[in-house]
PDB file of C-alpha atoms in Angstrom:
ATOM      1  CA  MET A 609      -6.135 -14.879  13.487  1.00 47.00           C
ATOM      2  CA  LEU A 610      -5.069 -11.349  14.199  1.00 48.00           C
ATOM      3  CA  THR A 611      -5.327 -11.799  17.913  1.00 49.00           C
ATOM      4  CA  LYS A 612      -3.292 -15.107  17.800  1.00 50.00           C
ATOM      5  CA  THR A 613      -0.676 -13.472  15.637  1.00 48.00           C
ATOM      6  CA  ILE A 614      -0.336 -10.471  17.913  1.00 49.00           C
ATOM      7  CA  ALA A 615      -0.086 -12.737  21.062  1.00 47.00           C
ATOM      8  CA  THR A 616       2.707 -14.843  19.430  1.00 48.00           C
ATOM      9  CA  LEU A 617       4.620 -11.844  18.405  1.00 52.00           C
ATOM     10  CA  THR A 618       4.390  -9.948  21.705  1.00 49.00           C
ATOM     11  CA  GLY A 619       5.921 -12.785  23.632  1.00 49.00           C
ATOM     12  CA  ALA A 620       9.049 -12.785  21.462  1.00 47.00           C
ATOM     13  CA  ILE A 621       9.371  -8.998  21.341  1.00 50.00           C
ATOM     14  CA  THR A 622       8.986  -8.606  25.062  1.00 46.00           C
ATOM     15  CA  GLY A 623      12.012 -10.843  25.588  1.00 47.00           C
ATOM     16  CA  VAL A 624      14.166  -8.730  23.217  1.00 47.00           C
ATOM     17  CA  VAL A 625      13.039  -5.461  24.816  1.00 45.00           C
ATOM     18  CA  LEU A 626      13.813  -6.724  28.358  1.00 41.00           C
ATOM     19  CA  LEU A 627      17.241  -8.073  27.323  1.00 44.00           C
ATOM     20  CA  GLY A 628      18.029  -4.877  25.545  1.00 46.00           C
ATOM     21  CA  GLY A 629      17.487  -2.737  28.609  1.00 45.00           C
ATOM     22  CA  ALA A 630      20.036  -4.693  30.571  1.00 43.00           C
ATOM     23  CA  ALA A 631      22.596  -5.272  27.868  1.00 43.00           C
ATOM     24  CA  LEU A 632      22.920  -1.775  26.438  1.00 43.00           C
ATOM     25  CA  ALA A 633      23.291   0.441  29.418  1.00 46.00           C
ATOM     26  CA  GLN A 634      27.075   0.625  29.260  1.00 53.00           C
ATOM     27  CA  ALA A 635      28.091   3.929  27.679  1.00 60.00           C
ATOM     28  CA  PRO A 636      26.061   7.129  27.108  1.00 59.00           C
ATOM     29  CA  GLU A 637      26.234   6.753  23.336  1.00 76.00           C
ATOM     30  CA  CYS A 638      25.283   3.104  23.628  1.00 82.00           C
ATOM     31  CA  GLY A 639      22.157   4.085  25.487  1.00 85.00           C
ATOM     32  CA  ALA A 640      20.664   5.713  22.319  1.00 84.00           C
ATOM     33  CA  ILE A 641      18.907   2.454  21.426  1.00 88.00           C
ATOM     34  CA  GLN A 642      16.926   2.748  24.696  1.00 90.00           C
ATOM     35  CA  GLN A 643      14.388   5.192  23.104  1.00 91.00           C
ATOM     36  CA  THR A 644      13.848   2.820  20.172  1.00 91.00           C
ATOM     37  CA  LEU A 645      13.342  -0.123  22.566  1.00 92.00           C
ATOM     38  CA  LYS A 646      10.954   1.926  24.707  1.00 94.00           C
ATOM     39  CA  THR A 647       8.835   2.928  21.687  1.00 94.00           C
ATOM     40  CA  ARG A 648       8.882  -0.725  20.641  1.00 93.00           C
ATOM     41  CA  GLN A 649       7.699  -1.800  23.985  1.00 94.00           C
ATOM     42  CA  GLU A 650       4.841   0.792  23.847  1.00 93.00           C
ATOM     43  CA  LEU A 651       3.763  -0.487  20.432  1.00 92.00           C
ATOM     44  CA  VAL A 652       3.788  -4.050  21.723  1.00 90.00           C
ATOM     45  CA  ALA A 653       1.715  -3.019  24.725  1.00 91.00           C
ATOM     46  CA  LYS A 654      -0.836  -1.474  22.367  1.00 90.00           C
ATOM     47  CA  ALA A 655      -0.996  -4.717  20.358  1.00 87.00           C
ATOM     48  CA  ASN A 656      -1.422  -6.691  23.611  1.00 87.00           C
ATOM     49  CA  ALA A 657      -4.174  -4.404  24.839  1.00 88.00           C
ATOM     50  CA  ALA A 658      -5.989  -4.633  21.553  1.00 85.00           C
ATOM     51  CA  SER A 659      -5.788  -8.394  21.442  1.00 83.00           C
ATOM     52  CA  GLN A 660      -7.313  -8.641  24.940  1.00 85.00           C
ATOM     53  CA  SER A 661      -9.942  -6.001  24.687  1.00 82.00           C
ATOM     54  CA  LYS A 662     -13.520  -6.603  23.683  1.00 81.00           C
ATOM     55  CA  LYS A 663     -13.220  -4.098  20.913  1.00 82.00           C
ATOM     56  CA  LYS A 664     -10.910  -5.566  18.386  1.00 82.00           C
ATOM     57  CA  MET A 665      -8.738  -3.523  15.970  1.00 85.00           C
ATOM     58  CA  THR A 666      -9.831  -3.101  12.393  1.00 87.00           C
ATOM     59  CA  PRO A 667      -7.402  -4.485   9.791  1.00 88.00           C
ATOM     60  CA  GLN A 668      -6.503  -0.838   8.843  1.00 90.00           C
ATOM     61  CA  GLU A 669      -5.618  -0.036  12.451  1.00 91.00           C
ATOM     62  CA  ALA A 670      -3.635  -3.262  12.811  1.00 91.00           C
ATOM     63  CA  CYS A 671      -1.828  -2.516   9.526  1.00 93.00           C
ATOM     64  CA  ALA A 672      -0.874   0.942  10.866  1.00 93.00           C
ATOM     65  CA  LEU A 673       0.349  -0.395  14.220  1.00 93.00           C
ATOM     66  CA  PHE A 674       2.440  -3.104  12.620  1.00 94.00           C
ATOM     67  CA  GLY A 675       3.753  -0.511  10.094  1.00 94.00           C
ATOM     68  CA  LYS A 676       5.018   1.517  13.042  1.00 94.00           C
ATOM     69  CA  LEU A 677       6.512  -1.606  14.653  1.00 94.00           C
ATOM     70  CA  GLN A 678       8.283  -2.563  11.440  1.00 94.00           C
ATOM     71  CA  SER A 679       9.725   0.990  11.010  1.00 94.00           C
ATOM     72  CA  ASN A 680      10.824   0.865  14.616  1.00 95.00           C
ATOM     73  CA  GLY A 681      12.559  -2.439  13.993  1.00 94.00           C
ATOM     74  CA  ALA A 682      14.339  -1.094  10.850  1.00 94.00           C
ATOM     75  CA  ASP A 683      15.623   1.802  12.918  1.00 93.00           C
ATOM     76  CA  GLY A 684      16.798  -0.588  15.625  1.00 93.00           C
ATOM     77  CA  LEU A 685      18.576  -2.894  13.139  1.00 94.00           C
ATOM     78  CA  LYS A 686      20.380   0.084  11.633  1.00 93.00           C
ATOM     79  CA  TRP A 687      21.604   1.231  15.028  1.00 92.00           C
ATOM     80  CA  ILE A 688      22.631  -2.286  16.034  1.00 92.00           C
ATOM     81  CA  ALA A 689      24.599  -2.793  12.819  1.00 91.00           C
ATOM     82  CA  ALA A 690      26.370   0.566  13.298  1.00 90.00           C
ATOM     83  CA  ASN A 691      27.141   0.167  17.053  1.00 88.00           C
ATOM     84  CA  LYS A 692      27.356  -3.620  17.609  1.00 87.00           C
ATOM     85  CA  GLU A 693      31.178  -3.722  18.148  1.00 88.00           C
ATOM     86  CA  TRP A 694      31.536  -0.335  19.975  1.00 88.00           C
ATOM     87  CA  CYS A 695      28.754  -1.046  22.404  1.00 88.00           C
ATOM     88  CA  SER A 696      29.555  -4.760  22.869  1.00 88.00           C
ATOM     89  CA  ILE A 697      26.040  -5.825  21.839  1.00 89.00           C
ATOM     90  CA  PRO A 698      25.704  -9.582  22.368  1.00 92.00           C
ATOM     91  CA  ASP A 699      25.136 -11.693  19.135  1.00 92.00           C
ATOM     92  CA  SER A 700      22.079 -13.245  20.811  1.00 94.00           C
ATOM     93  CA  PHE A 701      20.421  -9.857  21.258  1.00 92.00           C
ATOM     94  CA  ALA A 702      21.166  -8.800  17.684  1.00 93.00           C
ATOM     95  CA  GLU A 703      19.981 -12.098  16.245  1.00 94.00           C
ATOM     96  CA  GLY A 704      16.809 -12.022  18.376  1.00 94.00           C
ATOM     97  CA  PHE A 705      16.059  -8.483  17.366  1.00 94.00           C
ATOM     98  CA  LYS A 706      16.555  -9.373  13.686  1.00 94.00           C
ATOM     99  CA  ALA A 707      14.299 -12.476  13.980  1.00 95.00           C
ATOM    100  CA  ASP A 708      11.601 -10.412  15.573  1.00 93.00           C
ATOM    101  CA  HIS A 709      11.853  -7.749  12.889  1.00 93.00           C
ATOM    102  CA  VAL A 710      11.450 -10.469  10.191  1.00 94.00           C
ATOM    103  CA  LYS A 711       8.418 -11.879  12.015  1.00 93.00           C
ATOM    104  CA  VAL A 712       6.839  -8.431  12.274  1.00 92.00           C
ATOM    105  CA  SER A 713       7.405  -7.833   8.612  1.00 92.00           C
ATOM    106  CA  GLY A 714       5.684 -11.048   7.674  1.00 93.00           C
ATOM    107  CA  ILE A 715       2.757 -10.286   9.970  1.00 91.00           C
ATOM    108  CA  ARG A 716       2.467  -6.771   8.642  1.00 92.00           C
ATOM    109  CA  THR A 717       2.339  -8.049   5.055  1.00 93.00           C
ATOM    110  CA  LYS A 718      -0.526 -10.414   5.834  1.00 93.00           C
ATOM    111  CA  ILE A 719      -2.475  -7.875   7.914  1.00 91.00           C
ATOM    112  CA  CYS A 720      -2.044  -5.052   5.347  1.00 93.00           C
ATOM    113  CA  SER A 721      -3.158  -7.366   2.525  1.00 92.00           C
ATOM    114  CA  VAL A 722      -6.329  -8.154   4.565  1.00 91.00           C
ATOM    115  CA  ALA A 723      -6.802  -4.366   5.099  1.00 90.00           C
ATOM    116  CA  ALA A 724      -6.429  -3.701   1.447  1.00 91.00           C
ATOM    117  CA  GLN A 725      -8.866  -6.401   0.509  1.00 92.00           C
ATOM    118  CA  ALA A 726     -11.413  -5.100   3.069  1.00 88.00           C
ATOM    119  CA  ALA A 727     -11.060  -1.534   1.649  1.00 88.00           C
ATOM    120  CA  LYS A 728     -11.534  -2.871  -1.911  1.00 90.00           C
ATOM    121  CA  MET A 729     -14.625  -4.744  -0.914  1.00 90.00           C
ATOM    122  CA  GLU A 730     -16.030  -1.727   0.844  1.00 86.00           C
ATOM    123  CA  ALA A 731     -15.440   0.415  -2.167  1.00 87.00           C
ATOM    124  CA  GLN A 732     -17.115  -2.154  -4.390  1.00 87.00           C
ATOM    125  CA  ALA A 733     -20.116  -2.202  -2.093  1.00 86.00           C
ATOM    126  CA  LYS A 734     -20.379   1.587  -2.174  1.00 85.00           C
ATOM    127  CA  ALA A 735     -20.085   1.749  -5.902  1.00 84.00           C
ATOM    128  CA  GLN A 736     -22.691  -0.921  -6.353  1.00 82.00           C
ATOM    129  CA  ALA A 737     -25.068   0.847  -4.022  1.00 78.00           C
ATOM    130  CA  ALA A 738     -24.504   4.162  -5.894  1.00 76.00           C
ATOM    131  CA  ALA A 739     -25.060   2.509  -9.251  1.00 73.00           C
ATOM    132  CA  GLY A 740     -28.326   0.880  -8.194  1.00 61.00           C
ATOM    133  CA  GLY A 741     -29.575   3.936  -6.216  1.00 52.00           C
ATOM    134  CA  GLY A 742     -32.571   5.745  -7.725  1.00 45.00           C
ATOM    135  CA  MET A 743     -33.014   3.321 -10.635  1.00 50.00           C
ATOM    136  CA  PRO A 744     -36.353   1.391 -10.602  1.00 49.00           C
ATOM    137  CA  GLY A 745     -35.868  -2.297 -10.543  1.00 47.00           C
ATOM    138  CA  ALA A 746     -32.199  -2.195  -9.557  1.00 50.00           C
ATOM    139  CA  GLY A 747     -30.588  -3.183  -6.310  1.00 50.00           C
ATOM    140  CA  GLY A 748     -32.250  -6.078  -4.570  1.00 52.00           C
ATOM    141  CA  LEU A 749     -32.313  -9.773  -5.424  1.00 55.00           C
ATOM    142  CA  LEU A 750     -35.898  -9.629  -6.592  1.00 56.00           C
ATOM    143  CA  GLY A 751     -35.653  -6.274  -8.284  1.00 54.00           C
ATOM    144  CA  GLY A 752     -36.583  -4.284  -5.201  1.00 54.00           C
ATOM    145  CA  PRO A 753     -34.676  -1.607  -3.343  1.00 54.00           C
ATOM    146  CA  GLY A 754     -32.315  -4.199  -1.744  1.00 54.00           C
ATOM    147  CA  LEU A 755     -31.005  -3.540   1.713  1.00 58.00           C
ATOM    148  CA  THR A 756     -31.750   0.101   1.906  1.00 59.00           C
ATOM    149  CA  GLY A 757     -34.383  -0.420   4.548  1.00 58.00           C
ATOM    150  CA  SER A 758     -37.153   1.083   2.538  1.00 61.00           C
ATOM    151  CA  PHE A 759     -40.105  -0.797   1.071  1.00 61.00           C
ATOM    152  CA  LYS A 760     -43.022   0.882  -0.713  1.00 68.00           C
ATOM    153  CA  MET A 761     -46.416  -0.539  -0.182  1.00 67.00           C
ATOM    154  CA  PRO A 762     -48.340  -1.274  -3.387  1.00 69.00           C
ATOM    155  CA  GLN A 763     -50.961   1.369  -4.213  1.00 72.00           C
ATOM    156  CA  GLY A 764     -54.552   0.575  -4.886  1.00 71.00           C
ATOM    157  CA  ALA A 765     -57.267  -1.645  -3.334  1.00 68.00           C
ATOM    158  CA  LEU A 766     -56.155  -4.452  -1.176  1.00 60.00           C
TER     159      LEU A 766
END
């Protein structure tokens, strides 16, 4: 799911970034958005690389990446709102950027909820292991040590 979501998002964002480079190179103060777009393009490239690599991102890593992407989008939207008229930013660019930002926000919400759920389950597993550790008869399904990897041989004549 994470890979499919990243692939869908990166196609849309790449179009906005490429359009932004051509449309906003008019005046020096209008070029200020270029750094935001460059950073956005780098973040999208990281997401693309992660979706195509054999080693997949953890939910926590994906949450952090999409958090940066969402923050970048918020900065871009603020700049576009403040400079749209002065820099003659096309409506199509502004609308596309806003649509991508909304999409990133939705994806980030989903990914971060998965990351939070994974962290909660991990904490529960650690607490459960700590509670059962050292107590005879606790831990495993049949009263044994569970998945600790240790098993004591019965003492006495066999």
